[in-house]
PDB file of C-alpha atoms in Angstrom:
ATOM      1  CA  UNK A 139     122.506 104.806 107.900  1.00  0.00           C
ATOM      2  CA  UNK A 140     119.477 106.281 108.810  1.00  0.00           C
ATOM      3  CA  UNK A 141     116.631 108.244 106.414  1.00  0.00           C
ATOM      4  CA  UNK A 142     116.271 111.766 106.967  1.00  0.00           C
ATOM      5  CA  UNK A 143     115.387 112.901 110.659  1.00  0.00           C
ATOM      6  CA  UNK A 144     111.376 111.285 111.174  1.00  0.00           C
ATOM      7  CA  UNK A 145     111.018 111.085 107.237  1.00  0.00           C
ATOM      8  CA  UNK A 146     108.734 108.029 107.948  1.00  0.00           C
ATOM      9  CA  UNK A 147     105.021 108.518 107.500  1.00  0.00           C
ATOM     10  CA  UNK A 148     101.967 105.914 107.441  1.00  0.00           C
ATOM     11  CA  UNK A 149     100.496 105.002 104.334  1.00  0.00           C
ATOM     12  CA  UNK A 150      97.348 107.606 104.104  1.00  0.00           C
ATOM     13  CA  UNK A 151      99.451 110.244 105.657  1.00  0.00           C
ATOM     14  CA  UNK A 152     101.325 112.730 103.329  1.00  0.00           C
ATOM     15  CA  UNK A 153     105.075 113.315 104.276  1.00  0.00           C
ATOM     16  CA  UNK A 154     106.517 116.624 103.907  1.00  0.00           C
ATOM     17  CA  UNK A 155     110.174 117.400 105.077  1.00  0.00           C
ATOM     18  CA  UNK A 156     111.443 120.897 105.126  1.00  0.00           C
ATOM     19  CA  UNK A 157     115.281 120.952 104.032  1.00  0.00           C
ATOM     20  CA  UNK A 158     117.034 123.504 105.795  1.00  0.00           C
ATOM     21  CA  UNK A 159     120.105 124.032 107.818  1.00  0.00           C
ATOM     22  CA  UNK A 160     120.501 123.958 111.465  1.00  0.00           C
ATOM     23  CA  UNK A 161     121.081 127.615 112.163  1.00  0.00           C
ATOM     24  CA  UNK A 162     117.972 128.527 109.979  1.00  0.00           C
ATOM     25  CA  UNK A 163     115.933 125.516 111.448  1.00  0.00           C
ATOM     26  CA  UNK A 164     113.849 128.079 114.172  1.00  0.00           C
ATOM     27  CA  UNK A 165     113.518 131.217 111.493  1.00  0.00           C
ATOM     28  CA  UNK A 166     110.058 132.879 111.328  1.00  0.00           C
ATOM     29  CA  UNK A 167     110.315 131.461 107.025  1.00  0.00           C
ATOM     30  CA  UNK A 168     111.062 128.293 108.008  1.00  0.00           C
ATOM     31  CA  UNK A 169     108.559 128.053 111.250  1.00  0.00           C
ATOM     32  CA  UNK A 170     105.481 129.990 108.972  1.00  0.00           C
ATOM     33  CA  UNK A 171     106.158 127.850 106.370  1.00  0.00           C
ATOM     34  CA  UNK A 172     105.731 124.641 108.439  1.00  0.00           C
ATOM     35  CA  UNK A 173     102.917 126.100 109.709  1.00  0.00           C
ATOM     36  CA  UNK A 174     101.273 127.034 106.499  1.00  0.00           C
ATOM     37  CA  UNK A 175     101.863 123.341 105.151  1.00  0.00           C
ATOM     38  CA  UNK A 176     100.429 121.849 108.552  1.00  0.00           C
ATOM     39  CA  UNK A 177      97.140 124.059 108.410  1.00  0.00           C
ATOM     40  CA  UNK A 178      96.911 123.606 104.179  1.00  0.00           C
ATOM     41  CA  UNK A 179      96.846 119.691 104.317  1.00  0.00           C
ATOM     42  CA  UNK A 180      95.311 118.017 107.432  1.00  0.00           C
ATOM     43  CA  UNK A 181      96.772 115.048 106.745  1.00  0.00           C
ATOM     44  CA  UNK A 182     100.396 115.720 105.790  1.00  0.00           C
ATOM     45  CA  UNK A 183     102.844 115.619 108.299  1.00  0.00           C
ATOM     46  CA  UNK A 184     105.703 117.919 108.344  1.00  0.00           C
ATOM     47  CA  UNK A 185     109.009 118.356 109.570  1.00  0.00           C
ATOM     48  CA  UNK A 186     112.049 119.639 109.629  1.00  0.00           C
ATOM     49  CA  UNK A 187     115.243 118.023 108.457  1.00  0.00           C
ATOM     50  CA  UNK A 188     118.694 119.722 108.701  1.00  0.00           C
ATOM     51  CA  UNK A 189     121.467 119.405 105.833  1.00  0.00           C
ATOM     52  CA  UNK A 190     124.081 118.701 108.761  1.00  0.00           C
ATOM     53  CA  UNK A 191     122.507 115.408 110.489  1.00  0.00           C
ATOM     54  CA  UNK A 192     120.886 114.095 107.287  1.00  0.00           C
ATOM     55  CA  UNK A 193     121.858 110.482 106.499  1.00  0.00           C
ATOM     56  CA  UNK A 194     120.235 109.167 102.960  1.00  0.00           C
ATOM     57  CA  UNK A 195     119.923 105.329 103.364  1.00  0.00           C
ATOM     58  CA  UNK A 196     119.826 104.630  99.135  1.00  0.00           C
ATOM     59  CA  UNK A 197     118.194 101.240  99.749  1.00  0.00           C
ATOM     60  CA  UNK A 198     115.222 102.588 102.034  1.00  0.00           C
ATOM     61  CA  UNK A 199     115.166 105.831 100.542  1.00  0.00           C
ATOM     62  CA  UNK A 200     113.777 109.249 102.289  1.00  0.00           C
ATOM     63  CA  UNK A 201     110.690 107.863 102.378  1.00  0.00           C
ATOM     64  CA  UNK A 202     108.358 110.933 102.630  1.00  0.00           C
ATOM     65  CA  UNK A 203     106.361 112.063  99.231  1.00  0.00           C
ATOM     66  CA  UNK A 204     107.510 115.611  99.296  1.00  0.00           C
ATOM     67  CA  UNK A 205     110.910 117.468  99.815  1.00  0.00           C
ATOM     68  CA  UNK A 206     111.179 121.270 100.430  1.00  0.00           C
ATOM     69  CA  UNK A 207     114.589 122.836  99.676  1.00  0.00           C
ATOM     70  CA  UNK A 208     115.048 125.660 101.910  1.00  0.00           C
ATOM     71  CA  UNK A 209     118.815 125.569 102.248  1.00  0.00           C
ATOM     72  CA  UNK A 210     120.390 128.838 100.908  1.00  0.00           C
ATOM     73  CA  UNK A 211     122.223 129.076  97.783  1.00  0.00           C
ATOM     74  CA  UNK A 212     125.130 131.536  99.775  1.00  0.00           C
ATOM     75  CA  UNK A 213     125.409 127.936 102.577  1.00  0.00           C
ATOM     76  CA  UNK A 214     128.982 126.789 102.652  1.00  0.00           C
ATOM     77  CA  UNK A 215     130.513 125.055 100.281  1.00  0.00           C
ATOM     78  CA  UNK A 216     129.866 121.393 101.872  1.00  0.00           C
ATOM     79  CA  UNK A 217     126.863 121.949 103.208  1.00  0.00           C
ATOM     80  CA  UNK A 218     125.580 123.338  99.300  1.00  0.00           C
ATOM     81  CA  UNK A 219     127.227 119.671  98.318  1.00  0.00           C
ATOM     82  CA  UNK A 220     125.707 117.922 100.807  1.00  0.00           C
ATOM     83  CA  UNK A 221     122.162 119.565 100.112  1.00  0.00           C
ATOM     84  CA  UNK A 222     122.760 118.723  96.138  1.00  0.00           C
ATOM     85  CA  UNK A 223     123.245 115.452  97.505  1.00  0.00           C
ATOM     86  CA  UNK A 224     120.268 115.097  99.161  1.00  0.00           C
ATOM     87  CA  UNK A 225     117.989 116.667  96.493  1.00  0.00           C
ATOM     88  CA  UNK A 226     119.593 114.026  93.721  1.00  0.00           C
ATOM     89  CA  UNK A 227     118.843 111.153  95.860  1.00  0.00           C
ATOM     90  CA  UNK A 228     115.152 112.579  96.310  1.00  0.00           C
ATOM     91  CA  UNK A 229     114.486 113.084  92.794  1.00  0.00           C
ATOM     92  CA  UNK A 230     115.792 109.869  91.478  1.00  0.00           C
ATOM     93  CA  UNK A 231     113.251 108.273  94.083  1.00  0.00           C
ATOM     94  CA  UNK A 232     111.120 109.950  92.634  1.00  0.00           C
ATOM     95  CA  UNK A 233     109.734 112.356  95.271  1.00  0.00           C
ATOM     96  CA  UNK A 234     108.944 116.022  94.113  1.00  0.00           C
ATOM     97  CA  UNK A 235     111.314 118.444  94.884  1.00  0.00           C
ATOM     98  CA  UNK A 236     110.405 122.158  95.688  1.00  0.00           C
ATOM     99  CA  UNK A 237     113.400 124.373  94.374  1.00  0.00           C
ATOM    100  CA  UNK A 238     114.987 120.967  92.859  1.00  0.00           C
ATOM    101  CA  UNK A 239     118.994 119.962  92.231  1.00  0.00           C
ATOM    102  CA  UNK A 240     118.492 121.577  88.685  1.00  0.00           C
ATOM    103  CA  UNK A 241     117.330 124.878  90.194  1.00  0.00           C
ATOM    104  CA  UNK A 242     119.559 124.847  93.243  1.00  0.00           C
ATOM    105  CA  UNK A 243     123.129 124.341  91.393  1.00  0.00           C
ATOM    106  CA  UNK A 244     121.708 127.162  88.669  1.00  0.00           C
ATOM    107  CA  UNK A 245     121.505 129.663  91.603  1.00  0.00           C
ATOM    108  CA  UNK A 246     124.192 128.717  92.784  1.00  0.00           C
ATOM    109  CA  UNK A 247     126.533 129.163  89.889  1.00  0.00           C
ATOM    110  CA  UNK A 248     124.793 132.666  89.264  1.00  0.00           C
ATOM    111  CA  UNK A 249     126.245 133.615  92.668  1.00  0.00           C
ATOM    112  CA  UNK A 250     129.469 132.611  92.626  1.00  0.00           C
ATOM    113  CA  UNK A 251     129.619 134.642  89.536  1.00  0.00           C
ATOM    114  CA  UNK A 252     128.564 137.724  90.896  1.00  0.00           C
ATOM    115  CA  UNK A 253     130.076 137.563  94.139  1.00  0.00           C
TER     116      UNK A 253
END
């Protein structure tokens, strides 16, 4: 199995992956974003990774420093899995985790409850 879509980075550079789903992959929030990261941290290097070809290999891990949830809490029902998934995997590697497992299944279960 293969890590996340170019989730390897050299040692002084600072990974930053962008979790998102194919369909939202080209959105101005998702595009501005990666743009703000590139211009805020010269020497990160971000991409984007979508929930649908991501492969976690659990002995070489994700390998990038810092994962980005942007996957949205109304995404099908596998694909929500598959992100919670992902976001488990990156926090017990201990990468930080912008809108983390713990957050994610929280707003999720708020909107299956008002839906």
């Amino acid at each position: 199995m293969a890590a996340l879509p170019g989730c390897k980075a050299e040692e002084s550079e600072l990974k930053i992956v962008i979790l998102t789903l194919t369909k939202h992959a080209e959105n101005a929030w998702i595009t501005d974003l990666v743009d703000g990261l590139r211009a805020a941290e010269p020497r990160g290097v971000v991409e984007v990774a979508c929930v649908e070809a991501a492969q976690i290999d659990p002995i070489r891990g994700l390998g990038c420093q810092l994962l980005v949830n942007r996957v949205s809490d109304a995404a099908p029902p596998a694909l929500a899995k598959a992100t919670l998934m992902i976001l488990m995997a990156a926090e017990l590697q201990g990468i930080r985790v912008i809108n983390s497992a713990k957050a994610y299944t929280v707003v999720r279960r708020l909107a299956t409850i008002y839906m």
